[in-house]
mmCIF file of C-alpha atoms in Angstrom:
data_model
loop_
_atom_site.group_PDB
_atom_site.id
_atom_site.type_symbol
_atom_site.label_atom_id
_atom_site.label_comp_id
_atom_site.label_asym_id
_atom_site.label_seq_id
_atom_site.Cartn_x
_atom_site.Cartn_y
_atom_site.Cartn_z
ATOM 1 C CA UNK A 26 21.184 193.029 63.186
ATOM 2 C CA UNK A 27 21.237 189.849 61.094
ATOM 3 C CA UNK A 28 20.866 190.143 57.419
ATOM 4 C CA UNK A 29 18.548 187.648 55.758
ATOM 5 C CA UNK A 30 18.495 187.094 51.970
ATOM 6 C CA UNK A 31 14.996 187.043 50.302
ATOM 7 C CA UNK A 32 15.617 183.343 49.467
ATOM 8 C CA UNK A 33 16.362 182.528 53.081
ATOM 9 C CA UNK A 34 13.191 184.272 54.317
ATOM 10 C CA UNK A 35 11.169 182.436 51.739
ATOM 11 C CA UNK A 36 12.714 179.063 52.645
ATOM 12 C CA UNK A 37 12.090 179.591 56.291
ATOM 13 C CA UNK A 38 8.460 180.653 55.849
ATOM 14 C CA UNK A 39 7.495 177.971 53.344
ATOM 15 C CA UNK A 40 9.120 175.096 55.277
ATOM 16 C CA UNK A 41 7.830 176.298 58.698
ATOM 17 C CA UNK A 42 4.319 176.240 57.300
ATOM 18 C CA UNK A 43 4.639 172.478 57.009
ATOM 19 C CA UNK A 44 6.082 171.768 60.481
ATOM 20 C CA UNK A 45 3.903 169.911 62.885
ATOM 21 C CA UNK A 46 4.728 171.710 66.150
ATOM 22 C CA UNK A 47 3.557 168.985 68.453
ATOM 23 C CA UNK A 48 5.182 166.077 66.499
ATOM 24 C CA UNK A 49 8.463 167.715 65.694
ATOM 25 C CA UNK A 50 8.603 169.540 69.011
ATOM 26 C CA UNK A 51 8.137 166.312 70.954
ATOM 27 C CA UNK A 52 10.639 164.477 68.793
ATOM 28 C CA UNK A 53 13.204 167.258 69.261
ATOM 29 C CA UNK A 54 12.936 167.365 73.018
ATOM 30 C CA UNK A 55 12.929 163.548 73.258
ATOM 31 C CA UNK A 56 16.181 163.364 71.253
ATOM 32 C CA UNK A 57 17.740 166.242 73.182
ATOM 33 C CA UNK A 58 17.134 164.491 76.508
ATOM 34 C CA UNK A 59 18.167 161.021 75.221
ATOM 35 C CA UNK A 60 21.146 161.812 73.028
ATOM 36 C CA UNK A 61 22.411 164.417 75.583
ATOM 37 C CA UNK A 62 21.233 163.157 78.900
ATOM 38 C CA UNK A 63 22.973 165.932 80.842
ATOM 39 C CA UNK A 64 20.191 168.150 79.601
ATOM 40 C CA UNK A 65 17.787 166.293 81.874
ATOM 41 C CA UNK A 66 19.187 168.351 84.775
ATOM 42 C CA UNK A 67 16.792 171.125 83.842
ATOM 43 C CA UNK A 68 13.704 168.879 83.823
ATOM 44 C CA UNK A 69 13.555 167.131 87.234
ATOM 45 C CA UNK A 70 9.898 168.263 87.505
ATOM 46 C CA UNK A 71 9.036 166.069 84.514
ATOM 47 C CA UNK A 72 9.642 162.889 86.467
ATOM 48 C CA UNK A 73 11.248 159.782 84.947
ATOM 49 C CA UNK A 74 13.488 160.544 82.057
ATOM 50 C CA UNK A 75 15.978 157.766 82.678
ATOM 51 C CA UNK A 76 15.266 155.581 79.654
ATOM 52 C CA UNK A 77 14.100 156.296 76.026
ATOM 53 C CA UNK A 78 10.777 154.566 76.749
ATOM 54 C CA UNK A 79 10.188 156.708 79.901
ATOM 55 C CA UNK A 80 11.057 159.808 77.753
ATOM 56 C CA UNK A 81 8.581 158.668 75.050
ATOM 57 C CA UNK A 82 5.761 158.167 77.532
ATOM 58 C CA UNK A 83 6.325 161.429 79.301
ATOM 59 C CA UNK A 84 3.500 163.889 78.548
ATOM 60 C CA UNK A 85 5.525 166.841 79.888
ATOM 61 C CA UNK A 86 8.027 166.173 77.117
ATOM 62 C CA UNK A 87 5.392 166.515 74.401
ATOM 63 C CA UNK A 88 3.885 169.669 75.989
ATOM 64 C CA UNK A 89 7.255 171.339 76.483
ATOM 65 C CA UNK A 90 8.593 170.316 73.114
ATOM 66 C CA UNK A 91 5.526 171.899 71.459
ATOM 67 C CA UNK A 92 6.064 175.115 73.527
ATOM 68 C CA UNK A 93 9.781 175.347 72.562
ATOM 69 C CA UNK A 94 9.152 174.763 68.836
ATOM 70 C CA UNK A 95 6.188 177.240 68.817
ATOM 71 C CA UNK A 96 8.538 179.849 70.367
ATOM 72 C CA UNK A 97 11.061 179.211 67.633
ATOM 73 C CA UNK A 98 8.197 179.654 65.093
ATOM 74 C CA UNK A 99 7.251 182.954 66.786
ATOM 75 C CA UNK A 100 10.698 184.339 65.885
ATOM 76 C CA UNK A 101 10.000 184.037 62.200
ATOM 77 C CA UNK A 102 7.844 187.194 61.840
ATOM 78 C CA UNK A 103 10.720 188.911 63.614
ATOM 79 C CA UNK A 104 13.621 187.786 61.597
ATOM 80 C CA UNK A 105 14.845 191.415 61.390
ATOM 81 C CA UNK A 106 15.232 191.656 65.199
ATOM 82 C CA UNK A 107 15.275 188.212 66.775
ATOM 83 C CA UNK A 108 17.572 189.476 69.498
ATOM 84 C CA UNK A 109 15.029 192.081 70.541
ATOM 85 C CA UNK A 110 12.094 189.730 70.251
ATOM 86 C CA UNK A 111 13.850 187.150 72.452
ATOM 87 C CA UNK A 112 15.282 189.512 75.046
ATOM 88 C CA UNK A 113 12.549 188.652 77.642
ATOM 89 C CA UNK A 114 12.999 184.948 77.105
ATOM 90 C CA UNK A 115 16.762 185.340 77.322
ATOM 91 C CA UNK A 116 16.336 187.091 80.648
ATOM 92 C CA UNK A 117 14.024 184.255 81.882
ATOM 93 C CA UNK A 118 16.531 181.530 80.872
ATOM 94 C CA UNK A 119 19.356 183.414 82.655
ATOM 95 C CA UNK A 120 17.674 184.658 85.817
ATOM 96 C CA UNK A 121 14.970 182.120 86.512
ATOM 97 C CA UNK A 122 15.704 178.911 84.658
ATOM 98 C CA UNK A 123 19.511 179.085 84.920
ATOM 99 C CA UNK A 124 20.110 177.205 81.705
ATOM 100 C CA UNK A 125 23.657 176.950 80.305
ATOM 101 C CA UNK A 126 23.471 178.642 76.893
ATOM 102 C CA UNK A 127 25.405 175.720 75.437
ATOM 103 C CA UNK A 128 22.120 173.926 75.535
ATOM 104 C CA UNK A 129 20.522 176.389 73.080
ATOM 105 C CA UNK A 130 23.099 175.328 70.419
ATOM 106 C CA UNK A 131 22.603 171.607 71.251
ATOM 107 C CA UNK A 132 18.855 171.908 70.752
ATOM 108 C CA UNK A 133 19.272 173.893 67.602
ATOM 109 C CA UNK A 134 21.257 170.985 66.060
ATOM 110 C CA UNK A 135 18.722 168.428 67.194
ATOM 111 C CA UNK A 136 15.890 170.500 65.679
ATOM 112 C CA UNK A 137 17.823 170.575 62.367
ATOM 113 C CA UNK A 138 18.099 166.816 62.429
ATOM 114 C CA UNK A 139 14.394 166.381 63.184
ATOM 115 C CA UNK A 140 13.497 168.775 60.361
ATOM 116 C CA UNK A 141 15.643 166.756 58.037
ATOM 117 C CA UNK A 142 13.888 163.585 59.140
ATOM 118 C CA UNK A 143 10.438 165.280 58.500
ATOM 119 C CA UNK A 144 11.186 166.920 55.138
ATOM 120 C CA UNK A 145 13.480 164.185 53.581
ATOM 121 C CA UNK A 146 15.089 164.981 50.310
ATOM 122 C CA UNK A 147 13.509 168.446 50.281
ATOM 123 C CA UNK A 148 15.801 169.321 53.130
ATOM 124 C CA UNK A 149 18.675 170.051 50.759
ATOM 125 C CA UNK A 150 22.153 171.335 51.873
ATOM 126 C CA UNK A 151 20.965 174.885 51.047
ATOM 127 C CA UNK A 152 17.770 174.512 53.033
ATOM 128 C CA UNK A 153 19.824 173.031 55.916
ATOM 129 C CA UNK A 154 22.215 175.896 55.852
ATOM 130 C CA UNK A 155 19.311 178.372 56.151
ATOM 131 C CA UNK A 156 17.861 176.545 59.095
ATOM 132 C CA UNK A 157 21.352 176.177 60.722
ATOM 133 C CA UNK A 158 21.567 180.022 60.440
ATOM 134 C CA UNK A 159 18.147 180.487 62.032
ATOM 135 C CA UNK A 160 18.827 178.171 65.003
ATOM 136 C CA UNK A 161 22.254 179.724 65.598
ATOM 137 C CA UNK A 162 20.766 183.266 65.502
ATOM 138 C CA UNK A 163 18.055 182.154 67.957
ATOM 139 C CA UNK A 164 20.694 180.461 70.259
ATOM 140 C CA UNK A 165 22.785 183.676 70.253
ATOM 141 C CA UNK A 166 19.711 185.829 70.970
ATOM 142 C CA UNK A 167 18.699 183.576 73.866
ATOM 143 C CA UNK A 168 22.192 183.962 75.231
ATOM 144 C CA UNK A 169 22.302 187.785 74.750
ATOM 145 C CA UNK A 170 20.817 188.847 78.078
ATOM 146 C CA UNK A 171 22.982 186.561 80.185
ATOM 147 C CA UNK A 172 24.952 188.257 82.914
ATOM 148 C CA UNK S 29 34.004 156.246 76.818
ATOM 149 C CA UNK S 30 32.808 152.667 76.598
ATOM 150 C CA UNK S 31 30.379 151.125 74.159
ATOM 151 C CA UNK S 32 27.710 149.009 75.591
ATOM 152 C CA UNK S 33 26.235 145.954 73.769
ATOM 153 C CA UNK S 34 23.266 148.087 72.809
ATOM 154 C CA UNK S 35 25.570 150.751 71.469
ATOM 155 C CA UNK S 36 27.283 148.080 69.287
ATOM 156 C CA UNK S 37 23.892 147.007 67.878
ATOM 157 C CA UNK S 38 22.658 150.525 67.275
ATOM 158 C CA UNK S 39 25.956 151.704 65.761
ATOM 159 C CA UNK S 40 25.765 148.701 63.362
ATOM 160 C CA UNK S 41 22.169 149.593 62.457
ATOM 161 C CA UNK S 42 23.057 153.290 61.869
ATOM 162 C CA UNK S 43 26.048 152.381 59.665
ATOM 163 C CA UNK S 44 23.770 150.094 57.650
ATOM 164 C CA UNK S 45 21.316 153.003 57.100
ATOM 165 C CA UNK S 46 24.301 155.192 56.183
ATOM 166 C CA UNK S 47 25.705 152.733 53.574
ATOM 167 C CA UNK S 48 22.239 152.307 51.996
ATOM 168 C CA UNK S 49 22.337 156.029 50.988
ATOM 169 C CA UNK S 50 23.948 156.539 47.572
ATOM 170 C CA UNK S 51 27.094 158.715 48.026
ATOM 171 C CA UNK S 52 26.239 159.288 51.641
ATOM 172 C CA UNK S 53 29.750 160.648 52.519
ATOM 173 C CA UNK S 54 29.561 163.118 49.589
ATOM 174 C CA UNK S 55 26.159 164.366 50.735
ATOM 175 C CA UNK S 56 27.339 164.842 54.312
ATOM 176 C CA UNK S 57 30.361 166.759 53.095
ATOM 177 C CA UNK S 58 28.218 168.942 50.791
ATOM 178 C CA UNK S 59 25.884 169.679 53.733
ATOM 179 C CA UNK S 60 28.887 170.600 55.836
ATOM 180 C CA UNK S 61 30.283 172.868 53.144
ATOM 181 C CA UNK S 62 26.908 174.691 52.784
ATOM 182 C CA UNK S 63 26.160 175.045 56.482
ATOM 183 C CA UNK S 64 29.809 175.714 57.638
ATOM 184 C CA UNK S 65 31.478 177.464 54.639
ATOM 185 C CA UNK S 66 34.783 177.737 56.640
ATOM 186 C CA UNK S 67 35.228 173.990 56.248
ATOM 187 C CA UNK S 68 35.870 174.534 52.512
ATOM 188 C CA UNK S 69 39.246 175.992 53.483
ATOM 189 C CA UNK S 70 40.639 172.409 53.923
ATOM 190 C CA UNK S 71 39.557 171.413 50.384
ATOM 191 C CA UNK S 72 40.594 174.253 48.083
ATOM 192 C CA UNK S 73 41.700 171.758 45.404
ATOM 193 C CA UNK S 74 38.250 170.468 45.089
ATOM 194 C CA UNK S 75 36.987 173.105 42.716
ATOM 195 C CA UNK S 76 33.373 172.431 43.581
ATOM 196 C CA UNK S 77 31.539 171.684 46.900
ATOM 197 C CA UNK S 78 28.221 170.243 45.745
ATOM 198 C CA UNK S 79 27.073 166.678 46.436
ATOM 199 C CA UNK S 80 27.277 165.975 42.663
ATOM 200 C CA UNK S 81 30.940 167.062 42.369
ATOM 201 C CA UNK S 82 33.340 164.123 41.680
ATOM 202 C CA UNK S 83 35.969 165.033 44.280
ATOM 203 C CA UNK S 84 33.238 165.550 47.042
ATOM 204 C CA UNK S 85 31.796 162.063 46.140
ATOM 205 C CA UNK S 86 35.302 160.496 46.151
ATOM 206 C CA UNK S 87 36.345 161.945 49.441
ATOM 207 C CA UNK S 88 32.963 161.206 50.957
ATOM 208 C CA UNK S 89 33.344 157.547 50.112
ATOM 209 C CA UNK S 90 36.731 157.550 51.768
ATOM 210 C CA UNK S 91 35.229 159.010 54.989
ATOM 211 C CA UNK S 92 32.240 156.605 55.137
ATOM 212 C CA UNK S 93 34.519 153.573 54.330
ATOM 213 C CA UNK S 94 36.845 154.591 57.205
ATOM 214 C CA UNK S 95 33.810 155.026 59.614
ATOM 215 C CA UNK S 96 32.375 151.683 58.671
ATOM 216 C CA UNK S 97 35.781 149.999 59.178
ATOM 217 C CA UNK S 98 36.155 151.734 62.530
ATOM 218 C CA UNK S 99 32.670 150.677 63.593
ATOM 219 C CA UNK S 100 33.910 147.084 63.393
ATOM 220 C CA UNK S 101 36.630 147.803 65.984
ATOM 221 C CA UNK S 102 34.790 149.638 68.648
ATOM 222 C CA UNK S 103 36.930 148.254 71.482
ATOM 223 C CA UNK S 104 40.207 149.287 69.853
ATOM 224 C CA UNK S 105 39.533 152.383 67.929
ATOM 225 C CA UNK S 106 42.915 153.984 68.810
ATOM 226 C CA UNK S 107 44.734 151.013 67.448
ATOM 227 C CA UNK S 108 42.617 150.523 64.291
ATOM 228 C CA UNK S 109 42.663 154.250 63.488
ATOM 229 C CA UNK S 110 46.276 154.960 64.324
ATOM 230 C CA UNK S 111 47.440 155.613 60.764
ATOM 231 C CA UNK S 112 44.569 158.112 60.380
ATOM 232 C CA UNK S 113 45.490 159.782 63.729
ATOM 233 C CA UNK S 114 49.040 160.245 62.513
ATOM 234 C CA UNK S 115 47.819 161.569 59.156
ATOM 235 C CA UNK S 116 45.576 164.160 60.798
ATOM 236 C CA UNK S 117 48.213 165.157 63.364
ATOM 237 C CA UNK S 118 51.136 165.571 60.906
ATOM 238 C CA UNK S 119 49.620 166.367 57.581
ATOM 239 C CA UNK S 120 45.970 167.324 57.578
ATOM 240 C CA UNK S 121 45.795 169.270 60.903
ATOM 241 C CA UNK S 122 42.074 169.828 60.753
ATOM 242 C CA UNK S 123 40.780 172.059 63.534
ATOM 243 C CA UNK S 124 39.004 169.675 65.925
ATOM 244 C CA UNK S 125 35.745 171.694 65.796
ATOM 245 C CA UNK S 126 35.204 170.583 62.269
ATOM 246 C CA UNK S 127 34.760 166.960 63.203
ATOM 247 C CA UNK S 128 31.590 168.042 65.215
ATOM 248 C CA UNK S 129 30.292 169.813 62.093
ATOM 249 C CA UNK S 130 30.787 166.761 59.831
ATOM 250 C CA UNK S 131 29.334 164.354 62.538
ATOM 251 C CA UNK S 132 26.221 166.622 62.681
ATOM 252 C CA UNK S 133 25.901 166.560 58.910
ATOM 253 C CA UNK S 134 26.212 162.721 58.941
ATOM 254 C CA UNK S 135 23.199 162.628 61.348
ATOM 255 C CA UNK S 136 21.312 165.057 59.064
ATOM 256 C CA UNK S 137 22.078 162.926 56.026
ATOM 257 C CA UNK S 138 20.823 159.712 57.616
ATOM 258 C CA UNK S 139 17.717 161.508 58.968
ATOM 259 C CA UNK S 140 16.872 163.084 55.601
ATOM 260 C CA UNK S 141 16.992 159.693 53.826
ATOM 261 C CA UNK S 142 15.557 157.387 56.473
ATOM 262 C CA UNK S 143 13.197 159.606 58.499
ATOM 263 C CA UNK S 144 11.991 157.970 61.693
ATOM 264 C CA UNK S 145 13.737 154.691 60.893
ATOM 265 C CA UNK S 146 16.743 156.552 62.238
ATOM 266 C CA UNK S 147 15.594 156.148 65.870
ATOM 267 C CA UNK S 148 16.706 158.072 68.958
ATOM 268 C CA UNK S 149 18.509 155.011 70.110
ATOM 269 C CA UNK S 150 20.586 154.797 66.865
ATOM 270 C CA UNK S 151 21.109 158.580 66.941
ATOM 271 C CA UNK S 152 22.573 158.455 70.525
ATOM 272 C CA UNK S 153 24.891 155.483 69.904
ATOM 273 C CA UNK S 154 26.155 156.925 66.599
ATOM 274 C CA UNK S 155 26.681 160.240 68.275
ATOM 275 C CA UNK S 156 28.828 158.501 70.902
ATOM 276 C CA UNK S 157 30.734 156.690 68.189
ATOM 277 C CA UNK S 158 31.371 159.792 66.076
ATOM 278 C CA UNK S 159 32.526 161.716 69.142
ATOM 279 C CA UNK S 160 34.973 158.933 70.012
ATOM 280 C CA UNK S 161 36.232 158.766 66.385
ATOM 281 C CA UNK S 162 36.720 162.527 66.321
ATOM 282 C CA UNK S 163 38.710 162.390 69.655
ATOM 283 C CA UNK S 164 40.891 159.554 68.233
ATOM 284 C CA UNK S 165 41.648 161.534 65.083
ATOM 285 C CA UNK S 166 42.958 164.478 67.106
ATOM 286 C CA UNK S 167 44.613 162.442 69.893
ATOM 287 C CA UNK S 168 48.171 162.880 68.521
ATOM 288 C CA UNK S 169 47.855 166.610 67.849
ATOM 289 C CA UNK S 170 49.925 167.544 70.919
#
């Protein structure tokens, strides 16, 4: 079980309240697919992802980015047991989606960069450290049911 | 790894954004120390690890200056960075994973100061550059 300081919980809740799930979700997935193009292997159904302009025009990217960031947000009421909360999604990613767990860590880093872009100077080193902890815990939880 | 003409342009743009940030290197280091506390183990003499600490600012400037210098020699990074490769292999011996941590914090620093001006195109090319720089810094380790 992961221990969260009161300040960490407060930081996560107050910053997450100002996240635009569609805008930051889309931005995160766009950057994941463009900066790390091998991640496109999981999204053949999305169609053309071969260039940044194709990725930007792709409506599936916006929809899926929103879905992914919403799922991250849904972990926040369950900070005390993210592993339990994400067990079904972890199973899905292993048994149905067959996603290499390394991608969870990659996406976590991209989300951190996108949050920094959105919040600017308010995204201090201490705030960054809290969100790095959150995305690392989420990535580990999503990996936990792999077999 | 090869750098395309577009990479050269975007790396130049990203380095320009980086150098427009006051004490960018110090901030990137401070972010790394906060998010990855194990990295402090290489800097025990610093005394402090905040972005406002003098030694963090000084070392950060060294790092950014070296990156900007390297960015002007994209087609001979091994040659241009050879003295730094020797230093890291023989004296500093920084675990290679830490270059990824600092590279990530450089992206975060640029994003925090420049928002969407730091485009996906610049992000990708700078990431390629930082990955190559990291591999050059460890290329003499064994």
